[in-house]
PDB file of C-alpha atoms in Angstrom:
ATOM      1  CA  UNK A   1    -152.685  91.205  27.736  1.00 50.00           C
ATOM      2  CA  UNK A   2    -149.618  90.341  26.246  1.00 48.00           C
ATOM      3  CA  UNK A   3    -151.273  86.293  26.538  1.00 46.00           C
ATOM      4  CA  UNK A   4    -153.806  87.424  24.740  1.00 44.00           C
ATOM      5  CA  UNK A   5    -152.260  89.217  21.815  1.00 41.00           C
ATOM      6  CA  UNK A   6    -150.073  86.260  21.446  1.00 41.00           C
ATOM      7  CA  UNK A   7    -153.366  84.065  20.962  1.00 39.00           C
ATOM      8  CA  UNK A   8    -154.781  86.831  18.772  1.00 39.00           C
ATOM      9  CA  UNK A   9    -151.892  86.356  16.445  1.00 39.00           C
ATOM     10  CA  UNK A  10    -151.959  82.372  16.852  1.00 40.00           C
ATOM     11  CA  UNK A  11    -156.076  82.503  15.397  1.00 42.00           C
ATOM     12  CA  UNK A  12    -154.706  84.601  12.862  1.00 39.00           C
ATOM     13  CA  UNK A  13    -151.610  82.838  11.416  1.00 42.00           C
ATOM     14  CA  UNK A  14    -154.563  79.416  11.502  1.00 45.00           C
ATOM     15  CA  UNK A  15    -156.862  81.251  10.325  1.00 43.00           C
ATOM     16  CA  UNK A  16    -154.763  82.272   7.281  1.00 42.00           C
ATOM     17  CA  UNK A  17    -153.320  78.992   6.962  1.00 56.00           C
ATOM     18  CA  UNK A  18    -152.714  77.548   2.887  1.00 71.00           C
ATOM     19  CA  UNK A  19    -153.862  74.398   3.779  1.00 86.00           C
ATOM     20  CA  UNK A  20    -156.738  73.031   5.376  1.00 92.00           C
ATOM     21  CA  UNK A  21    -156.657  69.526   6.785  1.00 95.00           C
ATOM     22  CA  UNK A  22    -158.963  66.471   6.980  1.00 97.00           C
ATOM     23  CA  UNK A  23    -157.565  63.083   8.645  1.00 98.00           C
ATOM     24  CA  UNK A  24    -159.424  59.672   7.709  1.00 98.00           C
ATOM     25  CA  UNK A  25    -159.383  56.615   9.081  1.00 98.00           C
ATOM     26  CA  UNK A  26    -159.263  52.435   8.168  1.00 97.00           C
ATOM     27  CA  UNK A  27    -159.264  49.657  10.475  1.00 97.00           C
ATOM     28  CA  UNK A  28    -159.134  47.038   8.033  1.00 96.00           C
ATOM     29  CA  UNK A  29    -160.147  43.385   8.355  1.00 94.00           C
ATOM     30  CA  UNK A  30    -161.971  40.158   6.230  1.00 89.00           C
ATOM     31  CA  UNK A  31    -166.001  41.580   7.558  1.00 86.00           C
ATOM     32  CA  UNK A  32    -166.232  44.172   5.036  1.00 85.00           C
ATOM     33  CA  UNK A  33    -164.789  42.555   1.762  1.00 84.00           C
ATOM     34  CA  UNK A  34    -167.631  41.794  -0.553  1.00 79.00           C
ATOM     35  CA  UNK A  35    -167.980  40.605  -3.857  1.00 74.00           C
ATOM     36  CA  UNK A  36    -171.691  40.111  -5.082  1.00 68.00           C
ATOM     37  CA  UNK A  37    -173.003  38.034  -2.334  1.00 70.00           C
ATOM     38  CA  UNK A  38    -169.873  36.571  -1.322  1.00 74.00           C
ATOM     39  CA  UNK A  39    -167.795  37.993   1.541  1.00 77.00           C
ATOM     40  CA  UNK A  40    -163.841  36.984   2.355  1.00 80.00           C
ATOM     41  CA  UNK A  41    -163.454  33.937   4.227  1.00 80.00           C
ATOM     42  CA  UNK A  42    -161.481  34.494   7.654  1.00 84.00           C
ATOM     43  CA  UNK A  43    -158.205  35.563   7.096  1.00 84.00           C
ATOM     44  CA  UNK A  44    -155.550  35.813  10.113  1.00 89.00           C
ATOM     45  CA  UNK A  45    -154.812  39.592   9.346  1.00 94.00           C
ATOM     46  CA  UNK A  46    -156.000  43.083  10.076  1.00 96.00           C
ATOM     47  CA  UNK A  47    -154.720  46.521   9.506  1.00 98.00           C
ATOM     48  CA  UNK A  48    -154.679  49.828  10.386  1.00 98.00           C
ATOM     49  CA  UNK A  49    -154.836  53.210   8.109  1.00 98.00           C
ATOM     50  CA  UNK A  50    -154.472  56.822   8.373  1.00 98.00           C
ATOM     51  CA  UNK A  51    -154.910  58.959   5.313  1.00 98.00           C
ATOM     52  CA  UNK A  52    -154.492  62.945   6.345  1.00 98.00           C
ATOM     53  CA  UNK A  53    -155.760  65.322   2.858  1.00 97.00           C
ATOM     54  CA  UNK A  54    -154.315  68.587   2.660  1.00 96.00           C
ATOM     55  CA  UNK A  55    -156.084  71.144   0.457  1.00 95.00           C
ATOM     56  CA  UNK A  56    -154.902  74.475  -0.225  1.00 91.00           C
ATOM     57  CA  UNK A  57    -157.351  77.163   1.502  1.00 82.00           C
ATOM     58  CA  UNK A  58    -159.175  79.406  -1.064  1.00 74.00           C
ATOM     59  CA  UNK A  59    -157.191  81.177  -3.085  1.00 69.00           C
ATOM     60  CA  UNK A  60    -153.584  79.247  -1.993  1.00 71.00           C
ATOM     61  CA  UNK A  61    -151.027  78.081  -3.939  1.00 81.00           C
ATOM     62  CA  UNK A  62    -150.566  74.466  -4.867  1.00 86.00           C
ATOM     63  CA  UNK A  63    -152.941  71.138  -5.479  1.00 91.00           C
ATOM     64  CA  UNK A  64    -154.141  68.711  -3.413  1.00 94.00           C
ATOM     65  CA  UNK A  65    -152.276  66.022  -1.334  1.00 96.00           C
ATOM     66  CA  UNK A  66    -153.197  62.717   0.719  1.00 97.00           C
ATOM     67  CA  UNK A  67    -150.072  61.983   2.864  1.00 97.00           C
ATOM     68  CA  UNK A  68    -150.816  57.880   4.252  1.00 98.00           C
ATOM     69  CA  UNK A  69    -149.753  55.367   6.476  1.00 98.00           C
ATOM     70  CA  UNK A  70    -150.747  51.701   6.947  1.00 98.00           C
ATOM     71  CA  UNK A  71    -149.539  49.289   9.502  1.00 98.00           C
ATOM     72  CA  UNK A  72    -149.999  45.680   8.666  1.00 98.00           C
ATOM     73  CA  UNK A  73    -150.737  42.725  11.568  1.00 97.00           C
ATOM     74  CA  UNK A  74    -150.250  39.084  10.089  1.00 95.00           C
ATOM     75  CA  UNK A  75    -148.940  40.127   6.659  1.00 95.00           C
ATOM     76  CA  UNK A  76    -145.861  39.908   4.779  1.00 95.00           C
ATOM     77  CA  UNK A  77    -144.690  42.750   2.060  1.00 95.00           C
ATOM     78  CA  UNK A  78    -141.454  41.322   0.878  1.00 94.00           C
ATOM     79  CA  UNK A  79    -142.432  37.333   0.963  1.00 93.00           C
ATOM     80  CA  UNK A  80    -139.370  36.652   3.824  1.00 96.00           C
ATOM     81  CA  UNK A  81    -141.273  37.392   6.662  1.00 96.00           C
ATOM     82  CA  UNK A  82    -143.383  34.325   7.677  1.00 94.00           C
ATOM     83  CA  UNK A  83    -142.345  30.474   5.760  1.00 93.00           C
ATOM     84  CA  UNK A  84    -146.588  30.901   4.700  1.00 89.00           C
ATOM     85  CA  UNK A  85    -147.019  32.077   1.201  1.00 87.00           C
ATOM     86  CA  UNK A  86    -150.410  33.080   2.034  1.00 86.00           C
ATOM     87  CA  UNK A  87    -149.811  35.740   3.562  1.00 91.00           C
ATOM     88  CA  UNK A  88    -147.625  37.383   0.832  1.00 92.00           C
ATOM     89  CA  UNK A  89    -149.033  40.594  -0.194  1.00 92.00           C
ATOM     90  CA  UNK A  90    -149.778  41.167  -3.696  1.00 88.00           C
ATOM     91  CA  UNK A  91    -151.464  44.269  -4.288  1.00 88.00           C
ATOM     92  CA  UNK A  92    -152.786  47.422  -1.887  1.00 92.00           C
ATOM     93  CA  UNK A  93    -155.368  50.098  -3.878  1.00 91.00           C
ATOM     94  CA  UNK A  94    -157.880  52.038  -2.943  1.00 92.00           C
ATOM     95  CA  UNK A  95    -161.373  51.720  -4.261  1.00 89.00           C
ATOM     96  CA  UNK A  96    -164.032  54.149  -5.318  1.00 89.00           C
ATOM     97  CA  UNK A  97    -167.611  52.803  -4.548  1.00 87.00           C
ATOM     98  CA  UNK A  98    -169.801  55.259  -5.332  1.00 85.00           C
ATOM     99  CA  UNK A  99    -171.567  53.834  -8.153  1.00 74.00           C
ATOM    100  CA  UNK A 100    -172.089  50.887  -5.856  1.00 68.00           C
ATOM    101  CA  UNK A 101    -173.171  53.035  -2.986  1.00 65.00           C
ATOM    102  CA  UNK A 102    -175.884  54.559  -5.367  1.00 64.00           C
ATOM    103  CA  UNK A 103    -176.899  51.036  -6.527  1.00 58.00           C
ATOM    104  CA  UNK A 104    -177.497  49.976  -3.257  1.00 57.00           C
ATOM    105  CA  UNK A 105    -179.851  53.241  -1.991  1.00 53.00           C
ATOM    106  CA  UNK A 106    -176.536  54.504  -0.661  1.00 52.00           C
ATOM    107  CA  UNK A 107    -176.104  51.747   1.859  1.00 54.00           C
ATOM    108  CA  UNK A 108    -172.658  50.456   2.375  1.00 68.00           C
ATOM    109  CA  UNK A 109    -174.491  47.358   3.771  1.00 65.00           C
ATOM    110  CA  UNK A 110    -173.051  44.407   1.447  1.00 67.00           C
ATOM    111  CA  UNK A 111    -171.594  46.964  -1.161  1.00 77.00           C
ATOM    112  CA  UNK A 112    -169.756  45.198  -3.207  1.00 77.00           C
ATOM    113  CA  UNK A 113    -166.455  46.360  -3.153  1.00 80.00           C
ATOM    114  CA  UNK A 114    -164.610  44.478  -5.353  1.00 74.00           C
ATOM    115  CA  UNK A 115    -164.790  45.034  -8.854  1.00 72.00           C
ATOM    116  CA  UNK A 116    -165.137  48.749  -8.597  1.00 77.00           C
ATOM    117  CA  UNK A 117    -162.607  51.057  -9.982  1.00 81.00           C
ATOM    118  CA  UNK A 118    -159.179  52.031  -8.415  1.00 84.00           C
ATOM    119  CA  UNK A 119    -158.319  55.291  -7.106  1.00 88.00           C
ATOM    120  CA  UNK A 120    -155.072  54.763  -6.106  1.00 91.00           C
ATOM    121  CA  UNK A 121    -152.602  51.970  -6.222  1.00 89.00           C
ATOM    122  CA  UNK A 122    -150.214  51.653  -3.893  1.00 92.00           C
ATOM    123  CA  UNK A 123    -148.071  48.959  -3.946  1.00 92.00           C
ATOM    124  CA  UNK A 124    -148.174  45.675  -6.519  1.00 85.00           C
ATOM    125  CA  UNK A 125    -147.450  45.500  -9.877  1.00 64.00           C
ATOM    126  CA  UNK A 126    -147.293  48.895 -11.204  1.00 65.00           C
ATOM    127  CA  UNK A 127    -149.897  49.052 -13.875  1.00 59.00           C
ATOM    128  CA  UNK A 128    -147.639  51.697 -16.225  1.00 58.00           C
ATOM    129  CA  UNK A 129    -146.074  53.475 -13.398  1.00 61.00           C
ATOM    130  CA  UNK A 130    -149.418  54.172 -11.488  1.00 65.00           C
ATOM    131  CA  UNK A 131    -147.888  53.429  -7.863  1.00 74.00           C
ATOM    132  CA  UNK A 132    -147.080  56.428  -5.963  1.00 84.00           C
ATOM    133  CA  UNK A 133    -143.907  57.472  -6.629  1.00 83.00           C
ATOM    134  CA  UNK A 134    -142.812  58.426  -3.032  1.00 91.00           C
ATOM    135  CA  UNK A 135    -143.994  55.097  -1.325  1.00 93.00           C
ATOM    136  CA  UNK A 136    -141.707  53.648   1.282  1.00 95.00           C
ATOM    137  CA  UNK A 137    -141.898  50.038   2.983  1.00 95.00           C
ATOM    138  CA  UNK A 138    -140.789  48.960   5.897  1.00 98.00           C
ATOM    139  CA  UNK A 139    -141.502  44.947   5.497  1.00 97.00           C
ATOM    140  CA  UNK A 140    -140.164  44.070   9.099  1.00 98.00           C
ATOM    141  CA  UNK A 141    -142.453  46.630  11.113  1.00 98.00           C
ATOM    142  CA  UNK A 142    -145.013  45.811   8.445  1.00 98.00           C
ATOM    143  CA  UNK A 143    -145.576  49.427   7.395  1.00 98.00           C
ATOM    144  CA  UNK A 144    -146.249  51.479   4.675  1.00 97.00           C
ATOM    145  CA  UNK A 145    -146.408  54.940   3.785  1.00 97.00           C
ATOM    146  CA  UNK A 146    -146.374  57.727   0.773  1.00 96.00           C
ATOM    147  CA  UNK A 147    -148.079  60.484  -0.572  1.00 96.00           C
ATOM    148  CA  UNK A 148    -150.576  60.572  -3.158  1.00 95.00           C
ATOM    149  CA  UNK A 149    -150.595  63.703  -5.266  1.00 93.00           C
ATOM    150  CA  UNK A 150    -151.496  65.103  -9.272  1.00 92.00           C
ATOM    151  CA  UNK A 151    -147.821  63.723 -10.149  1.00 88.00           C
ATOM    152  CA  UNK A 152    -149.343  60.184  -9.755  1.00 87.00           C
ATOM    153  CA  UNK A 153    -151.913  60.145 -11.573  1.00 86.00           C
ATOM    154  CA  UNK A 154    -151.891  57.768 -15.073  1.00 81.00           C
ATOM    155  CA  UNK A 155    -154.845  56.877 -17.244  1.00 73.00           C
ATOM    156  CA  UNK A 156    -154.877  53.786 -19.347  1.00 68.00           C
ATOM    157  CA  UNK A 157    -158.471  54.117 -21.411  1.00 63.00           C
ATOM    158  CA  UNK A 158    -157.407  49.906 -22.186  1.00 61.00           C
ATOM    159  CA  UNK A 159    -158.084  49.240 -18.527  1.00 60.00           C
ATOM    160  CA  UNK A 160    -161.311  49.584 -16.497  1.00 58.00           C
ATOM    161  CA  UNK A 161    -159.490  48.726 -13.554  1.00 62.00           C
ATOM    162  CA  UNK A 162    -156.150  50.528 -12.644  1.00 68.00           C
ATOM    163  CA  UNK A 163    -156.187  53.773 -13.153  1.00 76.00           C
ATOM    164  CA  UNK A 164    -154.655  56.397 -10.703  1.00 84.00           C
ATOM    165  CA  UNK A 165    -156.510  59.504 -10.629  1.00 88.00           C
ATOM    166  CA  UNK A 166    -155.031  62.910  -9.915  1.00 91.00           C
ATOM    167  CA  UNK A 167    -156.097  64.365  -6.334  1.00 93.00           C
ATOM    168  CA  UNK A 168    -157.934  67.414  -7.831  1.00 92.00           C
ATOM    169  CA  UNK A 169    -160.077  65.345 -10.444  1.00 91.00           C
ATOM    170  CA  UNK A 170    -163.618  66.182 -10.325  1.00 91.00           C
ATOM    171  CA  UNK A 171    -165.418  64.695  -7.134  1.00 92.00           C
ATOM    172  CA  UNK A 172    -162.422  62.616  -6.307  1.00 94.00           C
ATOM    173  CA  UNK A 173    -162.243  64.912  -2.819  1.00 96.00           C
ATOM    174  CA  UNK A 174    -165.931  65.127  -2.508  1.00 95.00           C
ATOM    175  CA  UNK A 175    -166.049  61.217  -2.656  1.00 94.00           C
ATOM    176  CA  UNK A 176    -163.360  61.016   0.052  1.00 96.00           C
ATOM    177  CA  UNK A 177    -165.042  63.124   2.263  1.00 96.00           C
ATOM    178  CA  UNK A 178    -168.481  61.260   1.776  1.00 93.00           C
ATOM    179  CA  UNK A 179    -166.728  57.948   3.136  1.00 93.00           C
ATOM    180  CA  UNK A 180    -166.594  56.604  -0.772  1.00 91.00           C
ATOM    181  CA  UNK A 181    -163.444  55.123  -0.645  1.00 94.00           C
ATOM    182  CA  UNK A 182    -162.392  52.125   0.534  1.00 92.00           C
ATOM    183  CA  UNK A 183    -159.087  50.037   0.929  1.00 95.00           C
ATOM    184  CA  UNK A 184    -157.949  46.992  -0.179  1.00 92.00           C
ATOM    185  CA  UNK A 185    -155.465  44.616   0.838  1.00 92.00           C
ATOM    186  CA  UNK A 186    -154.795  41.387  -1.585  1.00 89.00           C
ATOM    187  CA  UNK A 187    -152.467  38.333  -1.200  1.00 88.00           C
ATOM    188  CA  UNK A 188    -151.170  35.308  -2.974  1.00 83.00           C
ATOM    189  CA  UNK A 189    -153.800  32.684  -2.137  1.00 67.00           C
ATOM    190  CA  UNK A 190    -156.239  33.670   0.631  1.00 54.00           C
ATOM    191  CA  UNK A 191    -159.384  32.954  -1.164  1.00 54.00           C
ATOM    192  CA  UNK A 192    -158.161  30.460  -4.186  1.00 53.00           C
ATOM    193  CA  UNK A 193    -161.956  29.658  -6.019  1.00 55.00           C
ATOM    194  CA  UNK A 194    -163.827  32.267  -3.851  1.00 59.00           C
ATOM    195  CA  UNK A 195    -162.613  35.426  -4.555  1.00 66.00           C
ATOM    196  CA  UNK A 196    -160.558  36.332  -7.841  1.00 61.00           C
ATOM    197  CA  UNK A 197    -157.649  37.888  -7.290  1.00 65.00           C
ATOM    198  CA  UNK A 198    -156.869  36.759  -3.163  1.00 74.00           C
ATOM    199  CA  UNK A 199    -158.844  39.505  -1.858  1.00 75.00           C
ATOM    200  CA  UNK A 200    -157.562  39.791   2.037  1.00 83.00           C
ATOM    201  CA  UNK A 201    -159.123  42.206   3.871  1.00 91.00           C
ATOM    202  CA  UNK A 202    -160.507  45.818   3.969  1.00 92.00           C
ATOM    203  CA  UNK A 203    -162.096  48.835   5.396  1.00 94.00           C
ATOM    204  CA  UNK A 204    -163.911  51.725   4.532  1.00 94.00           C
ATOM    205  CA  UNK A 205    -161.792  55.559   4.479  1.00 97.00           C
ATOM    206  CA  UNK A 206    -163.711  57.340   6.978  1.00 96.00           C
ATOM    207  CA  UNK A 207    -163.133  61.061   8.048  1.00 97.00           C
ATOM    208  CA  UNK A 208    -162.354  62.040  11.380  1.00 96.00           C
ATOM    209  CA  UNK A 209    -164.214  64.982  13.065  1.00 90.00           C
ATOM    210  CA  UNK A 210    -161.496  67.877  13.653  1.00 77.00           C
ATOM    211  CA  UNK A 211    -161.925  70.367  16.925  1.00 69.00           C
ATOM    212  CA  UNK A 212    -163.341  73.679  15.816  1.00 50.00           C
ATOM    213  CA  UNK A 213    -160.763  76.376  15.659  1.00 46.00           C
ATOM    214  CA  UNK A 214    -162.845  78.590  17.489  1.00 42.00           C
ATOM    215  CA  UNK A 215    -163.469  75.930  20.151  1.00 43.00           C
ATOM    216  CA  UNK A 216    -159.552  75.662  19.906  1.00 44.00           C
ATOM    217  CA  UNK A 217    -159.471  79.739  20.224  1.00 48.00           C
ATOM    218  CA  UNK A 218    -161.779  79.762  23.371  1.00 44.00           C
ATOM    219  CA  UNK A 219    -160.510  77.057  25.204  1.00 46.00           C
ATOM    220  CA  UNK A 220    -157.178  78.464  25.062  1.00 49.00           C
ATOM    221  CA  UNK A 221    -158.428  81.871  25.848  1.00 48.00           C
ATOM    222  CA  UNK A 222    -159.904  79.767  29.616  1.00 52.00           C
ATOM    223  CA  UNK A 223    -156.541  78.278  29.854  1.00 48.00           C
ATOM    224  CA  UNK A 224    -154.733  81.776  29.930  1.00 49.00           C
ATOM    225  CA  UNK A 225    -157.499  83.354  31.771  1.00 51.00           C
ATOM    226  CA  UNK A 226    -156.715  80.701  34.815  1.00 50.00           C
ATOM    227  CA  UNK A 227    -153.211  80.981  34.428  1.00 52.00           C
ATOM    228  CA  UNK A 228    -153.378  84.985  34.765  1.00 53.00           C
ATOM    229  CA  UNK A 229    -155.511  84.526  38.235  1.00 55.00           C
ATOM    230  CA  UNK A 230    -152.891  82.110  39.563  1.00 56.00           C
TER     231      UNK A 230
END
């Protein structure tokens, strides 16, 4: 019994939780990268992304956050990690396509994705301090991580491209969760006369399915079950 009420109070304290939580996923490479009709020429990289939203639970306290992390293969964040300056990273942002998705009968099928507008920038040239403040590199592991948040957000009505939207816009969340989002990785000159701008590689944000508290709650409840018959 006493098992049981310790569960009981577990479900509860979840169950009461401020924040509920939604990890997404990237696995990033040259496939998906479109512009028009033309797709990224093979590039020697790939990466890897995890982007984990936290949203206060009905009622809570505070806004919105997307804590990230990236780990880059065959890329080089600081220019001194390979004698190649191809591989020098120039920019990382993340893309909303959901007027593209609409254009194309909501097929992510050759969206395009470049061109569209930025929802976050993460590391480049700051475009008017739109980079996310807490961003931290690690150029020898290749790694990169931060948290995106309302406090980053910085709108330049001169610039179509850029922008950094605040967590808790309108839709921004929605789009997330509807697999809208996409990442992009540029670099110096991995696509000189194809692609404007060295567009790298890239990958679409997509969210992975969390276990069902109550499945949680009633496997656990088993598990106790078969320990008390021990």
């Amino acid at each position: 019994m006493r098992y049981l009420l310790v569960l009981s109070v577990l479900l509860l304290t979840s169950a009461a939780s401020a924040q509920t939580v939604t990890t997404f996923t990237a696995e990033l490479d040259f496939t998906t990268v479109r512009l028009g009709g033309v797709s990224a020429p093979a590039f020697p990289a790939t990466a890897s992304a995890t982007f984990v939203l936290s949203e206060p639970a009905t009622g809570g306290m505070g806004e919105p956050t997307v804590s990230y992390s990236i780990q880059l293969e065959g890329l080089d964040l600081d220019g001194f990690q390979s004698s190649s300056l191809d591989d020098n990273v120039t920019a990382i942002h993340v893309h909303d396509i959901t007027d593209n998705i609409a254009a194309n009968g909501g097929s992510k099928v050759d969206v395009n994705t470049g061109g569209t507008q930025h929802v976050l920038n993460i590391f480049g040239v700051p475009r008017d301090g739109d980079d996310d403040d807490d961003l931290v590199t690690d150029p020898v592991a290749g790694t990169l991580s931060g948290l995106w948040e309302d406090s980053d957000a910085v709108s330049n009505p001169m610039m179509s491209l850029g922008d950094t939207f605040a967590v808790s816009a309108p839709d921004v969340i929605d789009r997330l969760k509807a697999g809208n989002y996409y990442l992009m990785i540029h670099t110096s000159n991995s696509a000189p006369g194809v692609l404007p701008g060295g567009i790298t590689i890239g990958g679409f944000l997509t969210a992975v399915p969390e276990p069902n508290a109550v499945v949680l709650g009633l496997l656990a409840i088993g598990w106790i079950g078969t320990k008390r018959r021990k």
